[in-house]
Each structure stands twice: as C-alpha cells, then as structure tokens.
One Martini backbone bead per residue (centre of mass of N, CA, C, O) as a GRO file, in nm:
protein
  506
    1MET     BB    1  -4.154  -1.750  11.600
    2HIS     BB    2  -4.354  -1.686  11.392
    3HIS     BB    3  -4.596  -1.887  11.206
    4ASN     BB    4  -4.828  -1.871  10.978
    5TRP     BB    5  -4.912  -2.181  10.946
    6SER     BB    6  -4.921  -2.220  11.282
    7GLY     BB    7  -5.051  -1.983  11.455
    8GLY     BB    8  -4.806  -1.969  11.687
    9TYR     BB    9  -4.706  -2.249  11.689
   10VAL     BB   10  -4.474  -2.461  11.756
   11ALA     BB   11  -4.260  -2.581  11.464
   12ASP     BB   12  -3.924  -2.617  11.521
   13MET     BB   13  -4.033  -2.818  11.757
   14THR     BB   14  -4.096  -3.115  11.850
   15TYR     BB   15  -4.274  -3.342  11.998
   16SER     BB   16  -4.322  -3.572  12.208
   17HIS     BB   17  -4.329  -3.951  12.282
   18GLY     BB   18  -4.595  -3.994  12.428
   19TYR     BB   19  -4.830  -4.154  12.656
   20TYR     BB   20  -5.209  -4.173  12.692
   21HIS     BB   21  -5.446  -4.359  12.859
   22GLU     BB   22  -5.701  -4.164  12.857
   23LEU     BB   23  -5.748  -4.219  12.532
   24ALA     BB   24  -5.865  -4.484  12.581
   25PRO     BB   25  -6.157  -4.637  12.531
   26SER     BB   26  -6.166  -4.823  12.787
   27PHE     BB   27  -6.115  -4.602  12.997
   28ILE     BB   28  -6.356  -4.424  12.932
   29ARG     BB   29  -6.580  -4.637  12.964
   30PHE     BB   30  -6.534  -4.712  13.260
   31PHE     BB   31  -6.594  -4.419  13.383
   32LEU     BB   32  -6.869  -4.387  13.271
   33LEU     BB   33  -6.986  -4.631  13.416
   34MET     BB   34  -6.918  -4.538  13.704
   35ASN     BB   35  -7.118  -4.274  13.631
   36GLY     BB   36  -7.382  -4.404  13.471
   37TYR     BB   37  -7.295  -4.463  13.170
   38ALA     BB   38  -7.346  -4.575  12.885
   39ASN     BB   39  -7.173  -4.736  12.656
   40ALA     BB   40  -6.963  -4.662  12.432
   41SER     BB   41  -6.920  -4.859  12.154
   42GLN     BB   42  -7.114  -5.093  12.170
   43GLY     BB   43  -7.003  -5.385  11.999
   44GLY     BB   44  -6.917  -5.273  11.730
   45SER     BB   45  -6.808  -5.051  11.543
   46TYR     BB   46  -6.586  -4.757  11.549
   47ASN     BB   47  -6.516  -4.403  11.582
   48TYR     BB   48  -6.192  -4.232  11.595
   49CYS     BB   49  -6.059  -3.908  11.718
   50GLU     BB   50  -5.748  -3.723  11.701
   51LEU     BB   51  -5.667  -3.399  11.811
   52GLY     BB   52  -5.354  -3.349  11.823
   53TYR     BB   53  -5.126  -3.614  11.812
   54GLY     BB   54  -4.852  -3.543  11.741
   55GLN     BB   55  -4.653  -3.827  11.699
   56GLY     BB   56  -4.869  -4.078  11.730
   57VAL     BB   57  -4.852  -4.286  11.963
   58SER     BB   58  -5.129  -4.329  12.089
   59CYS     BB   59  -5.299  -4.371  11.827
   60ASN     BB   60  -5.140  -4.621  11.723
   61LEU     BB   61  -5.170  -4.806  11.969
   62HIS     BB   62  -5.480  -4.801  11.966
   63ALA     BB   63  -5.516  -4.911  11.679
   64ALA     BB   64  -5.365  -5.182  11.734
   65ALA     BB   65  -5.551  -5.262  12.010
   66ASN     BB   66  -5.838  -5.172  11.839
   67PRO     BB   67  -6.015  -5.339  11.599
   68ARG     BB   68  -6.305  -5.195  11.616
   69GLY     BB   69  -6.152  -4.946  11.527
   70ARG     BB   70  -6.156  -4.629  11.356
   71PHE     BB   71  -5.880  -4.424  11.289
   72ALA     BB   72  -5.832  -4.068  11.338
   73GLY     BB   73  -5.650  -3.757  11.241
   74THR     BB   74  -5.472  -3.451  11.353
   75ASP     BB   75  -5.179  -3.245  11.258
   76PHE     BB   76  -5.030  -2.952  11.163
   77ASN     BB   77  -4.756  -3.103  11.167
   78PRO     BB   78  -4.574  -3.261  10.928
   79GLU     BB   79  -4.372  -3.418  11.105
   80HIS     BB   80  -4.580  -3.563  11.272
   81ALA     BB   81  -4.731  -3.701  11.041
   82LEU     BB   82  -4.494  -3.864  10.931
   83PHE     BB   83  -4.444  -4.028  11.186
   84ALA     BB   84  -4.727  -4.149  11.218
   85GLN     BB   85  -4.738  -4.287  10.939
   86ALA     BB   86  -4.486  -4.461  10.973
   87LEU     BB   87  -4.578  -4.614  11.226
   88ALA     BB   88  -4.823  -4.744  11.098
   89GLY     BB   89  -4.670  -4.902  10.879
   90GLN     BB   90  -4.460  -5.050  11.067
   91GLY     BB   91  -4.719  -5.163  11.248
   92GLY     BB   92  -4.946  -5.278  11.030
   93LEU     BB   93  -5.138  -5.054  10.939
   94ARG     BB   94  -5.415  -4.964  10.788
   95PRO     BB   95  -5.566  -4.694  10.649
   96GLU     BB   96  -5.853  -4.762  10.785
   97GLN     BB   97  -5.718  -4.762  11.084
   98ALA     BB   98  -5.502  -4.511  10.999
   99ASP     BB   99  -5.585  -4.162  10.964
  100TRP     BB  100  -5.327  -3.932  10.906
  101ARG     BB  101  -5.316  -3.583  10.933
  102ALA     BB  102  -5.215  -3.231  10.805
  103LEU     BB  103  -5.434  -3.035  10.974
  104GLY     BB  104  -5.625  -2.794  11.052
  105PHE     BB  105  -5.923  -2.734  11.193
  106PRO     BB  106  -6.057  -2.576  10.962
  107ASP     BB  107  -5.988  -2.796  10.743
  108MET     BB  108  -6.152  -3.035  10.878
  109LEU     BB  109  -6.436  -2.920  10.796
  110GLU     BB  110  -6.384  -3.011  10.474
  111VAL     BB  111  -6.377  -3.305  10.544
  112GLU     BB  112  -6.450  -3.632  10.476
  113LEU     BB  113  -6.630  -3.775  10.748
  114PRO     BB  114  -6.726  -3.939  11.002
  115GLN     BB  115  -6.896  -4.031  11.266
  116PHE     BB  116  -6.812  -3.998  11.606
  117ASP     BB  117  -6.764  -4.161  11.918
  118PHE     BB  118  -6.468  -4.038  11.938
  119VAL     BB  119  -6.304  -3.749  12.091
  120THR     BB  120  -5.960  -3.635  12.121
  121LEU     BB  121  -5.766  -3.412  12.358
  122HIS     BB  122  -5.430  -3.326  12.435
  123GLY     BB  123  -5.393  -2.994  12.544
  124VAL     BB  124  -5.491  -2.815  12.303
  125TRP     BB  125  -5.679  -2.589  12.415
  126SER     BB  126  -5.429  -2.414  12.552
  127TRP     BB  127  -5.253  -2.386  12.244
  128ILE     BB  128  -5.484  -2.219  12.104
  129ASP     BB  129  -5.664  -2.013  11.938
  130GLY     BB  130  -5.975  -1.886  11.897
  131ALA     BB  131  -6.021  -1.992  11.608
  132ALA     BB  132  -5.948  -2.289  11.669
  133ARG     BB  133  -6.160  -2.334  11.889
  134HIS     BB  134  -6.400  -2.280  11.711
  135ALA     BB  135  -6.341  -2.511  11.509
  136LEU     BB  136  -6.350  -2.737  11.714
  137VAL     BB  137  -6.644  -2.703  11.803
  138GLU     BB  138  -6.759  -2.740  11.517
  139PHE     BB  139  -6.656  -3.024  11.478
  140LEU     BB  140  -6.818  -3.145  11.710
  141ARG     BB  141  -7.097  -3.064  11.603
  142ARG     BB  142  -7.067  -3.228  11.327
  143ARG     BB  143  -6.892  -3.520  11.417
  144LEU     BB  144  -7.053  -3.597  11.662
  145LYS     BB  145  -7.222  -3.835  11.788
  146LEU     BB  146  -7.489  -3.949  11.916
  147GLY     BB  147  -7.346  -4.039  12.223
  148GLY     BB  148  -7.085  -3.913  12.228
  149VAL     BB  149  -6.727  -3.860  12.301
  150VAL     BB  150  -6.524  -3.626  12.498
  151TYR     BB  151  -6.174  -3.570  12.532
  152LEU     BB  152  -6.013  -3.326  12.759
  153SER     BB  153  -5.719  -3.137  12.813
  154TYR     BB  154  -5.626  -2.865  13.053
  155ASN     BB  155  -5.564  -2.567  13.157
  156VAL     BB  156  -5.618  -2.433  13.496
  157MET     BB  157  -5.788  -2.250  13.711
  158PRO     BB  158  -5.580  -2.134  13.984
  159GLY     BB  159  -5.290  -2.290  13.961
  160TRP     BB  160  -5.137  -2.047  13.772
  161SER     BB  161  -5.114  -1.774  13.929
  162ALA     BB  162  -4.800  -1.766  13.999
  163GLU     BB  163  -4.682  -1.839  13.693
  164LYS     BB  164  -4.792  -1.648  13.473
  165PRO     BB  165  -4.596  -1.402  13.489
  166LEU     BB  166  -4.349  -1.563  13.398
  167ARG     BB  167  -4.445  -1.650  13.124
  168ASP     BB  168  -4.495  -1.359  13.016
  169LEU     BB  169  -4.200  -1.273  13.038
  170LEU     BB  170  -4.074  -1.486  12.853
  171TRP     BB  171  -4.239  -1.414  12.603
  172LEU     BB  172  -4.149  -1.118  12.580
  173HIS     BB  173  -3.852  -1.181  12.534
  174THR     BB  174  -3.883  -1.342  12.265
  175ARG     BB  175  -4.012  -1.088  12.113
  176GLN     BB  176  -3.790  -0.838  12.196
  177VAL     BB  177  -3.489  -0.992  12.205
  178GLY     BB  178  -3.495  -1.200  12.020
  179SER     BB  179  -3.373  -1.309  11.745
  180ARG     BB  180  -3.504  -1.321  11.431
  181GLY     BB  181  -3.305  -1.572  11.341
  182ALA     BB  182  -3.392  -1.732  11.571
  183GLY     BB  183  -3.486  -1.994  11.727
  184THR     BB  184  -3.663  -2.126  11.977
  185ALA     BB  185  -3.432  -2.238  12.152
  186ALA     BB  186  -3.268  -1.971  12.176
  187ARG     BB  187  -3.495  -1.802  12.302
  188ILE     BB  188  -3.533  -1.969  12.552
  189GLU     BB  189  -3.251  -1.940  12.671
  190GLY     BB  190  -3.264  -1.634  12.702
  191ALA     BB  191  -3.516  -1.618  12.885
  192LEU     BB  192  -3.413  -1.795  13.119
  193ALA     BB  193  -3.162  -1.627  13.184
  194PHE     BB  194  -3.313  -1.371  13.255
  195ALA     BB  195  -3.487  -1.484  13.490
  196ASP     BB  196  -3.246  -1.589  13.658
  197ALA     BB  197  -3.114  -1.313  13.699
  198LEU     BB  198  -3.346  -1.190  13.858
  199ARG     BB  199  -3.338  -1.391  14.090
  200LYS     BB  200  -3.037  -1.343  14.169
  201GLY     BB  201  -3.126  -1.025  14.210
  202LYS     BB  202  -3.382  -1.035  14.410
  203ALA     BB  203  -3.653  -1.066  14.304
  204SER     BB  204  -3.954  -1.049  14.469
  205PHE     BB  205  -4.138  -1.241  14.314
  206PHE     BB  206  -4.000  -1.514  14.398
  207ASN     BB  207  -4.052  -1.490  14.703
  208ALA     BB  208  -4.375  -1.456  14.667
  209ASN     BB  209  -4.344  -1.712  14.433
  210PRO     BB  210  -4.243  -2.023  14.460
  211PRO     BB  211  -4.372  -2.170  14.212
  212ALA     BB  212  -4.214  -2.001  14.002
  213SER     BB  213  -3.933  -2.092  14.087
  214GLN     BB  214  -3.986  -2.391  14.032
  215MET     BB  215  -4.054  -2.360  13.732
  216LEU     BB  216  -3.777  -2.255  13.649
  217ASP     BB  217  -3.620  -2.503  13.734
  218ASP     BB  218  -3.769  -2.699  13.548
  219MET     BB  219  -3.700  -2.556  13.279
  220LEU     BB  220  -3.386  -2.577  13.307
  221ARG     BB  221  -3.405  -2.908  13.314
  222ASP     BB  222  -3.576  -2.959  13.081
  223ASP     BB  223  -3.684  -3.040  12.794
  224ARG     BB  224  -3.710  -2.817  12.533
  225HIS     BB  225  -3.953  -2.939  12.390
  226VAL     BB  226  -4.143  -2.927  12.629
  227VAL     BB  227  -4.117  -2.625  12.693
  228ALA     BB  228  -4.211  -2.514  12.424
  229HIS     BB  229  -4.507  -2.650  12.429
  230GLU     BB  230  -4.594  -2.538  12.714
  231TYR     BB  231  -4.487  -2.200  12.697
  232PHE     BB  232  -4.417  -2.097  12.362
  233ASN     BB  233  -4.679  -2.030  12.267
  234GLU     BB  234  -4.878  -1.781  12.175
  235ALA     BB  235  -5.083  -1.963  12.301
  236TRP     BB  236  -5.202  -1.931  12.658
  237HIS     BB  237  -5.481  -2.085  12.783
  238LEU     BB  238  -5.649  -1.971  13.058
  239THR     BB  239  -5.899  -2.137  13.260
  240TYR     BB  240  -6.217  -2.233  13.342
  241PHE     BB  241  -6.439  -2.471  13.356
  242ALA     BB  242  -6.691  -2.296  13.292
  243ASP     BB  243  -6.582  -2.200  13.014
  244VAL     BB  244  -6.563  -2.473  12.874
  245ALA     BB  245  -6.857  -2.560  12.911
  246GLU     BB  246  -6.974  -2.322  12.749
  247ALA     BB  247  -6.831  -2.379  12.478
  248LEU     BB  248  -6.948  -2.683  12.449
  249ASP     BB  249  -7.251  -2.612  12.438
  250ALA     BB  250  -7.246  -2.539  12.129
  251ALA     BB  251  -7.218  -2.877  12.085
  252ASN     BB  252  -7.403  -3.030  12.291
  253LEU     BB  253  -7.234  -3.048  12.562
  254SER     BB  254  -7.173  -3.250  12.858
  255PHE     BB  255  -7.080  -3.323  13.161
  256ALA     BB  256  -6.958  -3.631  13.312
  257CYS     BB  257  -6.630  -3.653  13.380
  258SER     BB  258  -6.337  -3.727  13.540
  259LEU     BB  259  -5.975  -3.836  13.466
  260HIS     BB  260  -5.844  -3.754  13.714
  261ARG     BB  261  -5.669  -3.902  13.956
  262SER     BB  262  -5.785  -3.739  14.200
  263ASP     BB  263  -6.079  -3.831  14.132
  264LEU     BB  264  -6.055  -4.151  14.094
  265THR     BB  265  -5.932  -4.190  14.403
  266GLY     BB  266  -6.112  -3.973  14.594
  267ASP     BB  267  -5.984  -3.703  14.680
  268VAL     BB  268  -6.200  -3.491  14.607
  269PHE     BB  269  -6.449  -3.616  14.736
  270GLN     BB  270  -6.353  -3.602  15.032
  271ARG     BB  271  -6.326  -3.287  15.036
  272THR     BB  272  -6.604  -3.186  14.907
  273GLN     BB  273  -6.810  -3.326  15.088
  274ALA     BB  274  -6.736  -3.168  15.349
  275LEU     BB  275  -6.834  -2.886  15.189
  276GLY     BB  276  -7.097  -2.941  15.003
  277LEU     BB  277  -7.044  -2.935  14.677
  278ASN     BB  278  -7.242  -3.162  14.558
  279ARG     BB  279  -7.497  -2.943  14.552
  280LEU     BB  280  -7.395  -2.803  14.316
  281PRO     BB  281  -7.362  -2.690  14.031
  282THR     BB  282  -7.150  -2.805  13.806
  283ALA     BB  283  -6.974  -2.555  13.735
  284LEU     BB  284  -6.928  -2.467  14.030
  285ARG     BB  285  -6.823  -2.731  14.149
  286GLN     BB  286  -6.573  -2.770  13.964
  287THR     BB  287  -6.444  -2.497  14.022
  288ALA     BB  288  -6.424  -2.537  14.329
  289ASN     BB  289  -6.244  -2.787  14.318
  290ASP     BB  290  -6.000  -2.628  14.198
  291PHE     BB  291  -5.964  -2.460  14.458
  292VAL     BB  292  -5.915  -2.685  14.660
  293LEU     BB  293  -5.646  -2.783  14.477
  294ASN     BB  294  -5.515  -2.584  14.290
  295ARG     BB  295  -5.563  -2.638  13.995
  296ARG     BB  296  -5.387  -2.690  13.652
  297PHE     BB  297  -5.531  -2.968  13.555
  298ARG     BB  298  -5.748  -3.129  13.319
  299ARG     BB  299  -5.965  -3.435  13.280
  300ASP     BB  300  -6.231  -3.460  13.048
  301VAL     BB  301  -6.580  -3.559  13.003
  302PHE     BB  302  -6.795  -3.540  12.725
  303VAL     BB  303  -7.143  -3.539  12.613
  304ARG     BB  304  -7.403  -3.653  12.370
  305GLY     BB  305  -7.664  -3.788  12.509
  306ALA     BB  306  -7.620  -3.992  12.722
  307ALA     BB  307  -7.713  -4.273  12.877
  308ARG     BB  308  -7.868  -4.344  13.169
  309MET     BB  309  -7.827  -4.524  13.472
  310ASP     BB  310  -7.920  -4.707  13.707
  311ALA     BB  311  -7.786  -4.853  13.978
  312SER     BB  312  -7.842  -5.152  13.898
  313GLN     BB  313  -7.736  -5.140  13.609
  314ARG     BB  314  -7.452  -5.045  13.672
  315ASP     BB  315  -7.368  -5.278  13.861
  316ALA     BB  316  -7.412  -5.506  13.656
  317ALA     BB  317  -7.214  -5.398  13.439
  318LEU     BB  318  -6.958  -5.397  13.617
  319ARG     BB  319  -6.951  -5.706  13.682
  320GLU     BB  320  -6.878  -5.774  13.367
  321VAL     BB  321  -6.621  -5.647  13.398
  322SER     BB  322  -6.289  -5.678  13.343
  323LEU     BB  323  -5.965  -5.758  13.493
  324VAL     BB  324  -5.610  -5.661  13.474
  325LEU     BB  325  -5.287  -5.679  13.510
  326GLN     BB  326  -5.012  -5.426  13.467
  327ARG     BB  327  -4.879  -5.523  13.730
  328PRO     BB  328  -4.758  -5.636  13.986
  329ALA     BB  329  -4.926  -5.725  14.271
  330SER     BB  330  -4.715  -5.586  14.469
  331ALA     BB  331  -4.813  -5.285  14.373
  332ILE     BB  332  -5.060  -5.325  14.550
  333VAL     BB  333  -5.170  -5.049  14.740
  334PRO     BB  334  -5.343  -4.840  14.993
  335ALA     BB  335  -5.138  -4.610  14.870
  336LEU     BB  336  -5.185  -4.317  14.675
  337GLN     BB  337  -5.065  -4.107  14.424
  338THR     BB  338  -5.106  -3.761  14.375
  339PRO     BB  339  -5.068  -3.431  14.287
  340TYR     BB  340  -5.230  -3.375  14.594
  341GLY     BB  341  -5.154  -3.654  14.724
  342THR     BB  342  -5.251  -3.895  14.952
  343VAL     BB  343  -5.436  -4.201  14.914
  344SER     BB  344  -5.657  -4.398  15.104
  345LEU     BB  345  -5.735  -4.724  15.114
  346ASP     BB  346  -5.887  -5.007  15.168
  347ALA     BB  347  -5.693  -5.251  15.298
  348ALA     BB  348  -5.864  -5.510  15.287
  349ILE     BB  349  -5.962  -5.491  14.996
  350THR     BB  350  -5.687  -5.461  14.860
  351ARG     BB  351  -5.566  -5.729  14.960
  352GLN     BB  352  -5.776  -5.920  14.826
  353ILE     BB  353  -5.734  -5.831  14.537
  354ALA     BB  354  -5.431  -5.896  14.517
  355ARG     BB  355  -5.453  -6.197  14.575
  356VAL     BB  356  -5.626  -6.280  14.332
  357MET     BB  357  -5.457  -6.149  14.099
  358ALA     BB  358  -5.198  -6.329  14.163
  359GLU     BB  359  -5.353  -6.620  14.090
  360ILE     BB  360  -5.404  -6.505  13.803
  361SER     BB  361  -5.379  -6.510  13.414
  362ARG     BB  362  -5.651  -6.343  13.376
  363PRO     BB  363  -5.925  -6.209  13.316
  364ILE     BB  364  -6.161  -6.073  13.561
  365SER     BB  365  -6.448  -6.036  13.681
  366ILE     BB  366  -6.590  -5.847  13.919
  367GLY     BB  367  -6.781  -6.061  14.022
  368GLU     BB  368  -6.561  -6.281  14.061
  369LEU     BB  369  -6.374  -6.120  14.240
  370ILE     BB  370  -6.569  -6.085  14.477
  371ALA     BB  371  -6.595  -6.386  14.532
  372GLN     BB  372  -6.285  -6.465  14.566
  373ALA     BB  373  -6.247  -6.218  14.789
  374ASP     BB  374  -6.480  -6.211  14.991
  375LEU     BB  375  -6.696  -5.930  14.934
  376HIS     BB  376  -7.007  -5.955  14.996
  377SER     BB  377  -7.020  -5.783  15.278
  378VAL     BB  378  -6.941  -5.547  15.113
  379GLN     BB  379  -6.985  -5.259  15.001
  380LEU     BB  380  -6.994  -5.208  14.669
  381GLU     BB  381  -6.886  -4.914  14.648
  382ARG     BB  382  -6.616  -4.970  14.791
  383VAL     BB  383  -6.506  -5.157  14.577
  384PHE     BB  384  -6.526  -4.964  14.337
  385GLU     BB  385  -6.333  -4.748  14.450
  386VAL     BB  386  -6.080  -4.924  14.450
  387LEU     BB  387  -6.083  -5.006  14.151
  388ALA     BB  388  -6.071  -4.721  14.034
  389ALA     BB  389  -5.797  -4.647  14.158
  390LEU     BB  390  -5.633  -4.880  14.018
  391VAL     BB  391  -5.698  -4.790  13.731
  392ALA     BB  392  -5.591  -4.498  13.752
  393GLN     BB  393  -5.288  -4.628  13.822
  394SER     BB  394  -5.237  -4.878  13.625
  395GLN     BB  395  -5.275  -5.166  13.776
  396LEU     BB  396  -5.543  -5.181  13.631
  397ALA     BB  397  -5.751  -5.316  13.361
  398PRO     BB  398  -6.001  -5.296  13.143
  399VAL     BB  399  -6.238  -5.553  13.009
  400PHE     BB  400  -6.433  -5.599  12.734
  401THR     BB  401  -6.620  -5.823  12.569
  402ASP     BB  402  -6.615  -5.693  12.280
  403ASP     BB  403  -6.304  -5.672  12.273
  404ALA     BB  404  -6.219  -5.968  12.337
  405ALA     BB  405  -6.356  -6.102  12.080
  406CYS     BB  406  -6.125  -5.924  11.881
  407ALA     BB  407  -5.816  -5.943  11.974
  408GLY     BB  408  -5.700  -6.127  11.735
  409ASP     BB  409  -5.705  -5.858  11.529
  410ALA     BB  410  -5.472  -5.731  11.628
  411ARG     BB  411  -5.150  -5.525  11.574
  412CYS     BB  412  -4.932  -5.566  11.806
  413GLU     BB  413  -4.702  -5.745  11.711
  414THR     BB  414  -4.592  -5.557  11.490
  415MET     BB  415  -4.562  -5.302  11.660
  416ASN     BB  416  -4.374  -5.423  11.886
  417ARG     BB  417  -4.147  -5.511  11.699
  418HIS     BB  418  -4.074  -5.226  11.612
  419VAL     BB  419  -4.017  -5.106  11.888
  420ALA     BB  420  -3.794  -5.307  11.963
  421ALA     BB  421  -3.602  -5.252  11.719
  422ARG     BB  422  -3.554  -4.946  11.783
  423ALA     BB  423  -3.378  -4.996  12.047
  424ARG     BB  424  -3.104  -5.020  11.901
  425HIS     BB  425  -3.090  -4.681  11.850
  426ASP     BB  426  -3.319  -4.588  12.065
  427ASP     BB  427  -3.556  -4.406  12.315
  428VAL     BB  428  -3.841  -4.314  12.193
  429LEU     BB  429  -4.000  -4.588  12.206
  430ARG     BB  430  -4.179  -4.696  12.527
  431TYR     BB  431  -4.430  -4.868  12.407
  432LEU     BB  432  -4.680  -5.130  12.450
  433ALA     BB  433  -4.925  -5.317  12.305
  434SER     BB  434  -5.253  -5.431  12.417
  435PRO     BB  435  -5.507  -5.661  12.324
  436VAL     BB  436  -5.655  -5.678  12.602
  437THR     BB  437  -5.683  -5.352  12.688
  438GLY     BB  438  -5.615  -5.120  12.460
  439GLN     BB  439  -5.339  -5.048  12.566
  440ALA     BB  440  -5.034  -4.929  12.721
  441VAL     BB  441  -4.693  -5.004  12.812
  442GLU     BB  442  -4.416  -4.953  12.978
  443ALA     BB  443  -4.070  -4.989  12.850
  444SER     BB  444  -3.769  -5.052  12.868
  445ARG     BB  445  -3.502  -5.079  12.674
  446THR     BB  446  -3.411  -5.351  12.779
  447ASP     BB  447  -3.689  -5.498  12.746
  448ARG     BB  448  -3.709  -5.446  12.441
  449LEU     BB  449  -3.454  -5.607  12.368
  450LEU     BB  450  -3.558  -5.874  12.488
  451LEU     BB  451  -3.802  -5.888  12.304
  452LEU     BB  452  -3.643  -5.908  12.046
  453ALA     BB  453  -3.508  -6.177  12.122
  454TRP     BB  454  -3.774  -6.330  12.144
  455THR     BB  455  -3.865  -6.286  11.842
  456LEU     BB  456  -3.585  -6.447  11.755
  457GLY     BB  457  -3.613  -6.718  11.980
  458ALA     BB  458  -3.552  -6.659  12.258
  459ARG     BB  459  -3.588  -6.789  12.617
  460SER     BB  460  -3.366  -6.799  12.788
  461PRO     BB  461  -3.168  -6.605  12.973
  462GLU     BB  462  -2.910  -6.667  12.813
  463ALA     BB  463  -3.021  -6.626  12.525
  464LEU     BB  464  -3.130  -6.343  12.564
  465ALA     BB  465  -2.864  -6.207  12.645
  466ALA     BB  466  -2.697  -6.280  12.395
  467LEU     BB  467  -2.884  -6.153  12.177
  468ALA     BB  468  -2.921  -5.870  12.300
  469MET     BB  469  -2.619  -5.790  12.305
  470ARG     BB  470  -2.591  -5.787  11.991
  471GLU     BB  471  -2.825  -5.556  11.961
  472ALA     BB  472  -2.755  -5.319  12.190
  473GLY     BB  473  -2.475  -5.216  12.247
  474ASP     BB  474  -2.477  -4.986  12.501
  475ALA     BB  475  -2.693  -5.211  12.654
  476ALA     BB  476  -2.561  -5.489  12.722
  477ALA     BB  477  -2.525  -5.500  13.032
  478GLU     BB  478  -2.827  -5.471  13.103
  479CYS     BB  479  -2.923  -5.730  12.966
  480ALA     BB  480  -2.765  -5.936  13.134
  481ALA     BB  481  -2.886  -5.843  13.417
  482ARG     BB  482  -3.210  -5.876  13.326
  483ALA     BB  483  -3.298  -6.158  13.207
  484GLU     BB  484  -3.403  -6.315  13.456
  485GLU     BB  485  -3.622  -6.111  13.542
  486PHE     BB  486  -3.775  -6.111  13.279
  487THR     BB  487  -3.868  -6.415  13.291
  488ALA     BB  488  -4.000  -6.397  13.585
  489SER     BB  489  -4.188  -6.113  13.544
  490ILE     BB  490  -4.245  -6.006  13.249
  491VAL     BB  491  -4.352  -6.247  13.092
  492PRO     BB  492  -4.614  -6.300  13.257
  493LEU     BB  493  -4.730  -6.016  13.217
  494TRP     BB  494  -4.727  -6.012  12.897
  495ARG     BB  495  -4.910  -6.253  12.865
  496ARG     BB  496  -5.159  -6.132  13.006
  497LEU     BB  497  -5.150  -5.882  12.780
  498GLY     BB  498  -5.054  -6.013  12.488
  499ILE     BB  499  -4.753  -5.945  12.410
  500LEU     BB  500  -4.732  -6.245  12.468
  501ALA     BB  501  -4.776  -6.549  12.394
  502GLU     BB  502  -4.921  -6.787  12.586
  503GLY     BB  503  -4.770  -7.051  12.449
  504SER     BB  504  -4.497  -6.961  12.514
  505ALA     BB  505  -4.189  -7.058  12.606
  506ALA     BB  506  -3.945  -7.022  12.877
   0.00000   0.00000   0.00000
C-alpha cells in the first residue's frame, strides 16, 4: 500500500469528481465581508492557487467562471493532473488561466510562482504527513500576498473520538494481513470484512461506540474510491482547531471566520452565545465550539493582515453586494438542515425575501432587496443573518460588482458544452459553471443531456426530447419525461445564472 513517490497517500485509486462551492472566490469574499473584513481581490486581476486539487473539477469550473482570476495549483497524483489539464483544454481555458501541476508540496517551494490572493485546500491537511504539512505552511509563508486569504478544511476532534479506534484497526489490518501484491481496493475489502466479522461476533467496542458501527456501515456501502481517500492514507491526522491555528501562525496567518454551514446558518452562534463562549480567546472559543457540536470537520478561513471594517462600512459594503437565485424560489424555506440539526430562520423575513427573488430574473443588490421586500423596519443584522444562511445553503449566491463587470469574458459556455457532451457516455462531471456567480451548480445527467440538445439548436420540449433521446443512449426515457419541466423551470433558472444566454428563445 505504501508508495514511495506518494508519501503514503493512496495513489492507485483516484479521487472522486466532486465540486466544493466553499472554494469559490465569491463565496469566500462574501463571508469575509459578513465578518467585517475588507474584500480580498477587489477590483482588478488576482491570483488563486488550489493545493491538492484532486481531479481538478472545482478549480477548472472556478477558472472558467472567474475571468478576473489567474488560477494555478498542484496535485501530487499524475493521473489527477492529467485529468485536470485535459478538462482545462476541453473547457477552452488558456494556460495562463489554468496552470495545473503534478508536484508535491516540497517541490512547489522551488517553482517560480506569483504571490497569491487566495490559496485553498480541501481536506488536504488531514491526509498528509508532517513533512508535507511543514512544506505547506512554508508555501503559505512565501507565496501568500499580504492581505491574502487561505481556505482549508480538515478533520477535527473531538468528533472522531468514537471512530478513530476503528480506523486504526482497519489500517493495521491493511498493513499486517493484506497481501503485499494486492492493491488498495483489495486490502480495503479485507479490512472491512475483518471489522464486520468482529462486530457480528459481538465485539463490545461496537456496542459501546454506535458512531463507529455506523461508520463501518457507511464504509461498506460507499464508493471504495471515497473510502480509500478518506480513511486509508498512511497519514490520518486528527487535530484540534487550536493546533491548526498554532501551525498557521508560523506563516503569519490569523483566523478570520468559519465557512461551515452550521456556523453560517447561525446554529453554532445560537448555542455558544448561551454558554458565553463568545467572550473567550479565539483558539479556546473555536475549540470549545467543536466540543459543543462534537464536530468532526471544519471549513476555515485564515488571513494575512486583512483590513477590518467598522460596522457602518461593513453594512454599506454588504448593501452593494447583489444576490441571485441558484434554485427555484420555492426552495427558500425558514428551516434549514445542517450536519448538526435544523436551524430555524425568521419566517417573515425569509418569506419576503423569497417573494422578491421569485419576481426578478437578475441579480439584485441587498440594498434594493431590502427596499423591495419592505424590510426597512427590521433590524439590519437580522436580515443579514437570514441572507447569510440562504447563501450558505446555496439557495442564493453573491455577485460582486467587479466580477459582474467582466462576466462576459468567462469561459463557461465552452466548459459547460464539454460537460454536457460528456453526459452521452458517463455521469462523471455533474456541475455547470455560472459566469454570474463564479460558482457551479449541480445538474442531473438528464438535464445535462437536454442542455446538450439545447446547444445543438433544440428549443421546444418536443425538439429537446427528440434530440436528447438520440444523444442519450440508456437515458433516453428520462430525457423524454423531463423535457417539459426542463423548459419550464430549469431554463429560466439557468438563464438567470448565465448558463444559458439570456436572449435565447424557449
């Protein structure tokens, strides 16, 4: 299982093709602003780097949808890099827009690169060894611009306390029993069968630790590629927030805010405020928050000397940010789900916001939204809290003026055409880039096939169904059944997001 060139990271099973909206520049900017930080990358061009980009889905979609940015990144796995580079080329991205490398973090220290406004890492911190983490922090110290932003997500304690012994047992099995000639997949199967046999044999551990039993069920059911990269790397680094903050302090970084949905929807705030945790020092407060939720995963933003805004400056800046629907307005409800429970929003404010957003087909500034929703008499912070929660749930997306000004230069049309065409053969690429939001939205294979028919000239439900059915193969029946709903609900939504040209006739 150990590969010298990979440093113990799973290399013979590739990563999944997921998309993560928290990595989008506009999403990061919006919540920095919500927390009183002046916007990173405001105005002209900016440099963005994703470290450990996996298959390169998020980074390529963001490069296509954000023409102000120059995007770069690395992933140590050559297969990942080849896929990412191919997707960039097929999506119409130029090399200066999307520079994807296949280097480890120590090697990236030797590469000539610009100073970055954004550096992002999804999950990487938890699955690399100490030497790689040291190189990563050094990269941030050298390459992050003053005022720059770092987003990283990582496994955190105490949420893994019950499951960690099971993972350690599974890893030990792959090391000591798995055949030396067997690949990762075979070793995983053997380890899971061993743990399941222990459970069926009434091993007391599983009775005493129900979350571990649930984790084993999930692993037995889940895609083995996901399981391999989540649990079977040699490094499985569990830490506390305070430890991560201390490590990043060496790169002169300080904690700015969390991008975890439970934080953005107000779930944590409501619980921790009652306990008086907001008065504690940052490292202790955030670590205590994780105990309140028994959290197992964090999504954090750190900054290098970002300028703080006073309350009136922040409120005025937020009023200028626009919002656009990413889902039908009927999806906006005052009860939101987080990994830690249901959060209730102010029903009256939510209802008024949904009403206005349903009536318009363009991004609307928060100031204008407040006026049209007749929310002048409502405390401004309460309105902001509801809007933050809806953005966190990807029901609304922020649109900044500087991004909107150059949206016409985005490469989304070419990228989305490639994604749609690929749906003829498989269901690997499931997201479409929006030049309006700078993010991507998930689209079913059927809808992607209907989009392909649209790009080929079909417009009516009948024409879309007929052309999509010829392209669809095994998905033909679904295309025929979906075509009318596609034109009625998906087409208006995708026009609003710029995925379909506004002037195209239905």
